[in-house]
XYZ file of C-alpha atoms in Angstrom:
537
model
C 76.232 61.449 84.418
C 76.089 59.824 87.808
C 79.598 58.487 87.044
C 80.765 62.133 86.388
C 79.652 63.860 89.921
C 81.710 61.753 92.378
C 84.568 62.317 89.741
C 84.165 66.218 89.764
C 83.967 65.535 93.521
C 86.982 63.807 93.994
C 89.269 66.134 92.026
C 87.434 69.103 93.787
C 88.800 67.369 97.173
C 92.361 66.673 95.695
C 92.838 69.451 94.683
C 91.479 71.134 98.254
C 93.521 68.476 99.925
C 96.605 69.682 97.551
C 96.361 72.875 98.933
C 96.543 72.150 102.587
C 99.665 69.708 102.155
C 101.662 72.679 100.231
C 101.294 74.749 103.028
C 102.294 72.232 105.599
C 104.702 71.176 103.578
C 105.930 74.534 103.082
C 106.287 75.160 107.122
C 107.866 72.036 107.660
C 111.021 73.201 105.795
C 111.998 75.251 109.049
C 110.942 76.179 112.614
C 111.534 79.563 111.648
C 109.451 79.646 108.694
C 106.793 78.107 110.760
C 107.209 80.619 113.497
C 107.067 83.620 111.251
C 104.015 81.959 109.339
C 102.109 81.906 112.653
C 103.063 84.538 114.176
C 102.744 86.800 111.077
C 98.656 84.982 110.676
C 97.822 85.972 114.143
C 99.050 89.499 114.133
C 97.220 89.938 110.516
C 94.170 88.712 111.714
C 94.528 91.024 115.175
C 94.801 94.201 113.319
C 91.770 93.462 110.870
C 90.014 92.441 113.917
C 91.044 95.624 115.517
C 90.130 97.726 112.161
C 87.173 95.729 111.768
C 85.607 96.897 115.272
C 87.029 100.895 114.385
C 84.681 100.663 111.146
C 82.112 99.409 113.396
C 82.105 102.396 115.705
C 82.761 104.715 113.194
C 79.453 105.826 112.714
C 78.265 108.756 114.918
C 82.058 109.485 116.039
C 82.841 111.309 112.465
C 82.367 113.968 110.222
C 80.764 112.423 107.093
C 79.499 109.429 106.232
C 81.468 106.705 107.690
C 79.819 104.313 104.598
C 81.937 106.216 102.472
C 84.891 104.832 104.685
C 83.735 101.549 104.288
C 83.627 101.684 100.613
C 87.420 103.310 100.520
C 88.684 100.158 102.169
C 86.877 97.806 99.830
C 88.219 99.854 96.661
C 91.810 99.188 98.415
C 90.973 95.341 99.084
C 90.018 94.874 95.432
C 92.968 97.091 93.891
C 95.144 94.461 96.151
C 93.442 90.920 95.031
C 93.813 91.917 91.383
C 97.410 93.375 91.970
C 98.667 89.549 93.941
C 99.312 87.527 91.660
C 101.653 90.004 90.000
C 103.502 89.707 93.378
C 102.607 86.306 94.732
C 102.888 84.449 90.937
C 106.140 82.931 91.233
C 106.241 81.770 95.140
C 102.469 80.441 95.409
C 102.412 77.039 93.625
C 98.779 76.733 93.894
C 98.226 80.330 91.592
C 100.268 78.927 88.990
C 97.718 76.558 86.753
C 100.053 75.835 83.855
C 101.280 73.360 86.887
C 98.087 71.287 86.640
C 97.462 71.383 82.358
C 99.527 68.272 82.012
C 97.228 66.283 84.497
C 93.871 64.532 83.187
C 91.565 67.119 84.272
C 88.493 68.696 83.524
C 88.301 72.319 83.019
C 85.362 72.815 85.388
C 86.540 70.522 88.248
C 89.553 71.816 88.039
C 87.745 75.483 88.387
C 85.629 74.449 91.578
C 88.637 72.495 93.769
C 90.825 75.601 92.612
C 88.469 78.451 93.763
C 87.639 76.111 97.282
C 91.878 75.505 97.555
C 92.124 79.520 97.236
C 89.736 80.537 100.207
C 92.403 78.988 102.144
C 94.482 80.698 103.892
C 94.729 83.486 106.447
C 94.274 86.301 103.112
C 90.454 85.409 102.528
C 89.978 85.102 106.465
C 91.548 88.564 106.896
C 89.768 90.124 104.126
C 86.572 88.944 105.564
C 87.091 89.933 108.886
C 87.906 93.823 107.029
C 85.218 93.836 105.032
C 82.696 92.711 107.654
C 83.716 95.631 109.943
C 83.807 97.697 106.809
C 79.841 96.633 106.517
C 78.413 97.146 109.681
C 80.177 100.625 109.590
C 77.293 102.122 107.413
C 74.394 99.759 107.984
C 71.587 100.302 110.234
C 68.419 98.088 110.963
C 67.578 94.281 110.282
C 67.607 94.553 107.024
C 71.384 95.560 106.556
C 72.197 92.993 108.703
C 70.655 90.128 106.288
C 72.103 91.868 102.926
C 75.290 92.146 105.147
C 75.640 88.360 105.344
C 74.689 87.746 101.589
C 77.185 90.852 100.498
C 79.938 90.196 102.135
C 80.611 86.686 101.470
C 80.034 87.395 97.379
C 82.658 90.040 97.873
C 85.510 87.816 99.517
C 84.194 84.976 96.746
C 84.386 87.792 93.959
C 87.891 88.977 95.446
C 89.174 85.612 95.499
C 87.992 84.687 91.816
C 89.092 88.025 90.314
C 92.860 87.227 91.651
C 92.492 84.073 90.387
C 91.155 84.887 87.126
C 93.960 87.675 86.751
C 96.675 84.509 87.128
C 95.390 81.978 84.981
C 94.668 85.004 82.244
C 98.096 85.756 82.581
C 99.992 82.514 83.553
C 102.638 82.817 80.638
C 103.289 85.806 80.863
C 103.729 86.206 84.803
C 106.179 82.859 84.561
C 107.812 84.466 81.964
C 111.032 86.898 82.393
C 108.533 90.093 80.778
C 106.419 88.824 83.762
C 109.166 88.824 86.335
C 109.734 92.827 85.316
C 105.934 93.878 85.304
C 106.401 92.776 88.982
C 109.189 94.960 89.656
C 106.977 98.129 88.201
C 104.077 96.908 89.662
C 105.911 97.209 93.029
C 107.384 100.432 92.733
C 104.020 101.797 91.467
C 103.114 99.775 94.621
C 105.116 101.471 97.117
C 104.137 105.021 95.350
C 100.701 103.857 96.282
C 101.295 103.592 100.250
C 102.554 106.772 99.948
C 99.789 108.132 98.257
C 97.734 106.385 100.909
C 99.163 107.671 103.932
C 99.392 111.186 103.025
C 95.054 110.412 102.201
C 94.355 109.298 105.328
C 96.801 112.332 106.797
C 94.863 114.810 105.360
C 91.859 112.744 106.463
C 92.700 111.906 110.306
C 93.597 115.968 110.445
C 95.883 117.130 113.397
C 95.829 115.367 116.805
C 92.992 115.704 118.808
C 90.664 117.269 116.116
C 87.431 115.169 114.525
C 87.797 112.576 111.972
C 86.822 113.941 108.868
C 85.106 111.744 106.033
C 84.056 114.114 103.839
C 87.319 114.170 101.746
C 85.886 110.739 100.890
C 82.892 111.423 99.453
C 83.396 112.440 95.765
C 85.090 108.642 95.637
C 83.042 107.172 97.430
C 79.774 108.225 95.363
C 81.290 106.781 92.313
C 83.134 103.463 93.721
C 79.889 102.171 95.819
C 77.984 101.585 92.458
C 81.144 99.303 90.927
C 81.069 95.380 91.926
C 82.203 93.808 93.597
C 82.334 96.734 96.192
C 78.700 97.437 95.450
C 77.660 94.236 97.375
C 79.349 95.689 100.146
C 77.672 98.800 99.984
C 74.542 96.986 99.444
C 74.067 96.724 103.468
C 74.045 100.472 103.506
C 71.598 100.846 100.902
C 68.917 98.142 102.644
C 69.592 99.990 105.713
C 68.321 103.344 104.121
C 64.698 101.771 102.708
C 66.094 101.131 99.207
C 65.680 97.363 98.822
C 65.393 97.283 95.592
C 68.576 98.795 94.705
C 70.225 96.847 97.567
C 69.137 94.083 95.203
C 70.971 95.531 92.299
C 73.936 96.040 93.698
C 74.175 92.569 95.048
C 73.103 91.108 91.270
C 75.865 93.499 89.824
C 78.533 91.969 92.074
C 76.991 88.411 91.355
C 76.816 89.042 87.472
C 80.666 89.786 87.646
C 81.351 86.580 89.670
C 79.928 84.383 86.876
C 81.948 86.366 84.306
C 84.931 86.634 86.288
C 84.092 82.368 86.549
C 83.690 82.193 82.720
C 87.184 84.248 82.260
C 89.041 81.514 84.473
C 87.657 78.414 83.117
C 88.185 79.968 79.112
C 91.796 80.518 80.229
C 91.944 76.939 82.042
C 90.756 75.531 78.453
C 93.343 77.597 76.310
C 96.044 76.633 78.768
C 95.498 72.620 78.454
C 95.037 72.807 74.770
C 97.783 75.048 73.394
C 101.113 75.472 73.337
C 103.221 77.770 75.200
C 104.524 79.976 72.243
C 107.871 81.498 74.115
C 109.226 77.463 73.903
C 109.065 77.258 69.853
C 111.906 78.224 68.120
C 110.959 80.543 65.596
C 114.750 81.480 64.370
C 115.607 81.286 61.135
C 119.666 80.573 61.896
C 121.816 80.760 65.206
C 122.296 84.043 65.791
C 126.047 85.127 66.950
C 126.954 87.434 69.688
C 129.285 90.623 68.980
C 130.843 92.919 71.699
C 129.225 96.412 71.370
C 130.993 99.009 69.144
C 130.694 101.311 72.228
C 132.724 98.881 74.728
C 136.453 99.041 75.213
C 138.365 96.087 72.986
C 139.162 92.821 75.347
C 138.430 90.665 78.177
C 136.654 94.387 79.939
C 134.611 95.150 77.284
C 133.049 91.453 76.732
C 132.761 91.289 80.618
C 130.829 94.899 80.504
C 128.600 93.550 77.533
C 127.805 90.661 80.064
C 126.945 91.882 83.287
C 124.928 94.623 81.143
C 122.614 91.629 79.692
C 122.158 90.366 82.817
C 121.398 93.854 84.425
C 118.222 93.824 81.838
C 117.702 90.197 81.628
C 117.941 88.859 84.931
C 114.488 90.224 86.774
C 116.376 89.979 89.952
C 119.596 92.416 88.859
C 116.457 94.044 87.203
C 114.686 94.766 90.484
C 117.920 96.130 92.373
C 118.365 98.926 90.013
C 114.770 100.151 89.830
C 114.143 99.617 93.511
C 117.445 101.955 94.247
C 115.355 104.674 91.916
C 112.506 104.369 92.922
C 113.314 104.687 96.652
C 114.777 107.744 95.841
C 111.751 108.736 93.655
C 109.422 107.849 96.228
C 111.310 109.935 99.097
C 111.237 113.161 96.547
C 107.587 113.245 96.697
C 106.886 112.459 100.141
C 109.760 115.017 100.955
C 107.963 117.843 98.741
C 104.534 116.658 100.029
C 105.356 116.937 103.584
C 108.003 120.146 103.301
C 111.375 118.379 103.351
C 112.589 117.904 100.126
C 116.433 118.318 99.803
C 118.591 117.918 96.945
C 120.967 115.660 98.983
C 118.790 112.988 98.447
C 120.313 112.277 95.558
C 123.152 110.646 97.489
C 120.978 107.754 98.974
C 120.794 106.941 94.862
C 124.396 107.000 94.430
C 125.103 104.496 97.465
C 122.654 101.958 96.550
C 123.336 102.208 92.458
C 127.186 101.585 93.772
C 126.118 98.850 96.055
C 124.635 97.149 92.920
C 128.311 95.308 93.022
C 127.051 93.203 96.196
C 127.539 89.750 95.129
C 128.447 90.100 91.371
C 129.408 86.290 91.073
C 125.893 84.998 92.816
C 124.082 86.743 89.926
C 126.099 83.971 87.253
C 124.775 81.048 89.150
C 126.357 77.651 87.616
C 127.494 79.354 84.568
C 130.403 80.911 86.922
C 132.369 77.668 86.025
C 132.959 78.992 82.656
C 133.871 82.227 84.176
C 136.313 80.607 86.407
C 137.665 78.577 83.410
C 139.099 81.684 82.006
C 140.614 83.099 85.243
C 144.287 81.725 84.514
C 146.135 85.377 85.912
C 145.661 88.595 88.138
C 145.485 90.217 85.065
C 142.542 88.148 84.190
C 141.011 88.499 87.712
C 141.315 92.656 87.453
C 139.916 92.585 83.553
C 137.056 90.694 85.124
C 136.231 93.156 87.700
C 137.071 96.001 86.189
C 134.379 95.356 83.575
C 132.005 94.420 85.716
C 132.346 97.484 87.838
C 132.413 99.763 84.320
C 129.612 98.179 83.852
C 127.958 99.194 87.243
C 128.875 103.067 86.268
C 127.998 102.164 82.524
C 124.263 103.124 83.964
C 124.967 104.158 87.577
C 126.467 107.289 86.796
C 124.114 108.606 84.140
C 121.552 107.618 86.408
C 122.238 109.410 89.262
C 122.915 112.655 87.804
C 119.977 112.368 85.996
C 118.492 112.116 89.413
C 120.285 115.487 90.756
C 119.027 116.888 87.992
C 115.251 116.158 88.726
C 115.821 116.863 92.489
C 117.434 120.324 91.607
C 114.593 120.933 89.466
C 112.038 119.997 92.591
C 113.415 121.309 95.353
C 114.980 124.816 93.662
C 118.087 124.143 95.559
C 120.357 124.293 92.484
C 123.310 126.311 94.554
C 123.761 122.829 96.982
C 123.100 120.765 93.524
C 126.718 120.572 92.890
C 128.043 119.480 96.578
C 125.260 116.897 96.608
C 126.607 115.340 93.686
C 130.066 115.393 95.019
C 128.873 113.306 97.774
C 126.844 110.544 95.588
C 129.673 110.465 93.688
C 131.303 109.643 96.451
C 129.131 106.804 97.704
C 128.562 105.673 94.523
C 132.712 104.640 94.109
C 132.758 103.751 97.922
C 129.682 101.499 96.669
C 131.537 99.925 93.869
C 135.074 99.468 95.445
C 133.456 97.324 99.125
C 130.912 95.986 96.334
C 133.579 94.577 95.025
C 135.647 93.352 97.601
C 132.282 91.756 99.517
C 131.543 90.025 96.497
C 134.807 87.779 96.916
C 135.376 87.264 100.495
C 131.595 86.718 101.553
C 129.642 85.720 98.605
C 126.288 84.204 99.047
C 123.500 81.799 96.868
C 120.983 83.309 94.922
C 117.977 81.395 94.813
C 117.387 78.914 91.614
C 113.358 80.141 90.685
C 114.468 83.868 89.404
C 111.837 85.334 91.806
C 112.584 88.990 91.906
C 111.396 89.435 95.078
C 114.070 86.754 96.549
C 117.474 88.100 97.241
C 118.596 84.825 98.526
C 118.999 81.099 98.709
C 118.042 79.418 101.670
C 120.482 79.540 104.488
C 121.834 82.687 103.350
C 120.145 85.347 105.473
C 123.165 85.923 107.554
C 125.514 86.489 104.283
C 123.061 88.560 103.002
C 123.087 90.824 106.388
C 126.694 91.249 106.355
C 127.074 91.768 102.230
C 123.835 94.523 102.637
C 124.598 96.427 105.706
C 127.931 95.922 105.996
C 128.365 97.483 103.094
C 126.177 100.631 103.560
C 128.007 101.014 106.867
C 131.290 100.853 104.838
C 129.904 103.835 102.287
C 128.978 105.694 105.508
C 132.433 105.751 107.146
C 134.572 105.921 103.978
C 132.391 109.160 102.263
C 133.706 110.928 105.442
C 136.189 112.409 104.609
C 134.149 114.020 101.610
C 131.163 114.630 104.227
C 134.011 116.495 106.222
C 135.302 118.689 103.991
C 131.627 119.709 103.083
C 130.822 120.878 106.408
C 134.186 122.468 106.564
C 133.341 124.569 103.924
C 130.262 125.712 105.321
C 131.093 126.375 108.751
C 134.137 128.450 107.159
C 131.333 130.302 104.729
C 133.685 129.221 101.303
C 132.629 128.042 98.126
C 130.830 124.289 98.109
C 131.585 123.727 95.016
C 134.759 121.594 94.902
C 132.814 119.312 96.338
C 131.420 117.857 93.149
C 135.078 117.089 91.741
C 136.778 116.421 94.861
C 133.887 113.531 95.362
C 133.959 112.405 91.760
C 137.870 111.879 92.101
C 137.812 110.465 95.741
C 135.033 107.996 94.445
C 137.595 107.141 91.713
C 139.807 106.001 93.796
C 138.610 104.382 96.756
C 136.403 102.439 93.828
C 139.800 101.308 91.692
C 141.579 100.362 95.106
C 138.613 98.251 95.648
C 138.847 96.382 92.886
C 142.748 96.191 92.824
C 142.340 94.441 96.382
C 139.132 92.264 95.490
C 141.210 90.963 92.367
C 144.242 90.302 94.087
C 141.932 87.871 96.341
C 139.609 86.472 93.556
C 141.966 83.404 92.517
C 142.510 82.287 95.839
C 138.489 82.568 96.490
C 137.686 80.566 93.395
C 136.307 77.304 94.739
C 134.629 79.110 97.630
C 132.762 81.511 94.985
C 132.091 78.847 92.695
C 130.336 76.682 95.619
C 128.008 79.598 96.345
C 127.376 80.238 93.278
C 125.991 76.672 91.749
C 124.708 76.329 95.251
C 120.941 76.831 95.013
């Protein structure tokens, strides 16, 4: 036994001392990432300083309860620790504990030096300096101030733990692809969430110059204050009010979920070092063989088509594009109807970015381009290649974005402008594929090698990236023109907007087919260079 507690000490401190050499390690890789590390740390830690002091001075200077306030930003805190390491999984090596089941390790020294290794960092220091503003911001007396250094602590501890506990119960599955795609939902449903937020805290800051209003808060608040771990931080309120005793409860409730949340991590810690993971065994009967699709055109198009489609649901990345381009536009609908601007031209941001989904088709491959390139003998071959892959692009882009008319008809009530709004996504949405197209062979770029779909890029390749992303949306811009053009021209001249819609659908057809008549006319030439960016990771 006394052998065993300088042992659980030492692989506490290695794996504390892990930590810290990660992230230097990790800012030693470029002055830039360094910079951006720092500087992004100190203006973090300024604005929850800066919050921190408005929660202290809230009380007195607004209507309501300005503990209910308090207990908001909590609820938010928490929803955010659970929701990281759906984010965070695949670019924070110390989250990841399938990394550390291989090693000769005890379950519950590896629990300790991981929980000590994850209150580093500038997130735990931020979220304490929140929810210590947060505290004082409904306590009042002595005795709030000692439950206030017992309750907030437990809460950053209980934070921590719970994202922690989240990771390790779901390490396969967030390393997995199915993991990779929750974390493109999880961040649209994210971004819907700001949104939702600041229109709350709109209708809660009211018009400038009037009070600050609380009350909206209240019906929440009365509910969230008695859930841990946000109770602990309401538990300086409470003490402040005379009610020690249920200051006390709240404080054990937070505690009690600690030492489950604990108990959660270590089982998973346990089933991770002693099982298999199931996703390597091969299950299969036979090798399975791969057909072209009944519904594809015959040839070198239609396998290319059945392809880029697999990858389009496969690849988390590809994945991401798509669903980000919707739900941007989703996301802009409500806002728009929220705040009293919806229009039905919305619909043509969809169309340009579902077109732009041709940036950098050959990155995508990675080193399996080489077999690609084996096969490119001809310009015929070169145009069958990129003529599938951009059928491919309207395989789902099209549907899609009429689908999303459709919905923004329905919203809005503008069904007379429905049709010229479609025109012009159709527009973008062939201007989109055709420069998509021809970026994608004369400035291709590196995707990065860890299939992290919030990375875009390799390394090196920001200023690629820059030219392929806005380059392109520039190019939709100025070529949809002449579409743009005739719309207004039709309007100022009070005639019929509907021609429009096929004018744009057939103008899109071509500026899309000359686009990839001139990208494959290029492609052979650009092999090596497109081959080098592509197995470049």
């Amino acid at each position: 036994m006394s052998q065993a507690v300088p042992e659980n000490r030492v692989v506490v401190g290695a794996l504390v001392s892990l930590k810290l050499r990660l992230l230097r390690n990790g800012l030693r890789r470029s002055p830039g990432r360094t910079a951006l590390y720092v500087t992004g740390t100190v203006l973090g830690l300024l604005f929850a300083g800066a919050l921190a002091l408005a929660f202290a001075m809230l009380d007195g200077h607004a209507l309501g309860d300005a503990g209910d306030a308090a207990v908001v930003l909590a609820t938010a805190l928490t929803i955010g620790w659970a929701a990281l390491p759906l984010f965070l999984f695949a670019s924070d090596e110390s989250a990841d504990p399938t990394r550390l089941t291989m090693l000769p390790l005890r379950p519950w020294p590896m629990l300790r030096g991981s929980l000590l290794a994850a209150l580093i960092g500038p997130g735990p220091v931020i979220s304490l300096v929140l929810l210590s503003g947060a505290a004082m911001a409904g306590a009042h007396g002595a005795a709030s101030a000692v439950v206030a250094v017992a309750g907030v602590p437990l809460t950053v501890l209980c934070l921590v733990a719970l994202s922690r506990s989240v990771a390790a119960g779901n390490a396969r599955l967030l390393s997995s692809r199915r993991g990779k795609d929750f974390a493109i939902f999880g961040g649209l449903l994210f971004a819907l969430l700001i949104q939702v937020g600041n229109i709350t805290t709109q209708s809660v800051l009211g018009k400038p110059g009037s009070e600050l209003d609380l009350a909206p808060l209240a019906p929440f608040a009365s509910v969230a204050r008695w859930i841990p771990p946000i109770s602990a931080l309401d538990a300086a309120r409470t003490a402040g009010d005379g009610r020690y005793g249920l200051a006390a409860l709240q404080l054990a409730a937070t505690a009690a979920l600690l030492a489950l949340l604990l108990r959660w991590w270590l089982a998973s810690l346990q089933q991770l070092m002693v099982t298999a993971d199931a996703s390597t065994l091969d299950v299969s009967p036979g090798v399975a063989t791969s057909r072209t699709w009944g519904f594809l055109p015959a040839g070198r198009a239609g396998a290319v088509m059945q392809r880029h489609l697999r990858y389009a649901w496969r690849e988390p990345r590809a994945k991401a594009a798509v669903f980000t381009s919707i739900g941007m536009t989703l996301v802009l609908t409500v806002l728009s109807v929220v705040q009293g601007w919806a229009t039905v031209y919305l619909v043509v941001m969809a169309g340009m970015f579902l077109g732009l989904q041709m940036i950098n088709l050959f990155g995508m491959d990675g080193s399996a381009f080489w077999m690609v390139c084996a096969t490119l003998a001809t310009p015929a071959d070169a145009r069958a290649e990129l003529r599938g892959r951009a059928y491919a692009v309207l395989l789902y882009a099209l549907p899609i974005t009429v689908l999303l008319g459709l919905v923004l008809g329905t919203v809005t009530g503008q069904w007379a402008e429905l049709a010229p709004a479609l025109g012009l996504a159709l527009s973008a949405l062939g201007c989109g594929i055709g420069l998509g197209a021809v970026f994608s062979v004369i400035a291709p770029y590196s995707m990065p090698a860890d299939g992290n779909p919030m990375r875009s890029a390799a390394p090196g390749q920001s200023g690629l990236t820059m030219l392929n992303t806005f380059g392109s949306m520039i190019g939709v811009l100025v070529l949809s023109l002449p579409v743009g053009g005739c719309l207004v021209w039709a309007g100022l001249a009070d005639g019929p907007t509907w021609p429009v819609l096929p004018l744009g659908l057939l103008y899109g057809a071509v500026v899309a087919a000359l686009g990839v008549r001139l990208a494959a006319a290029r492609l052979l030439d650009r092999l090596p260079e497109i081959l080098a960016s592509a197995i470049e990771r």
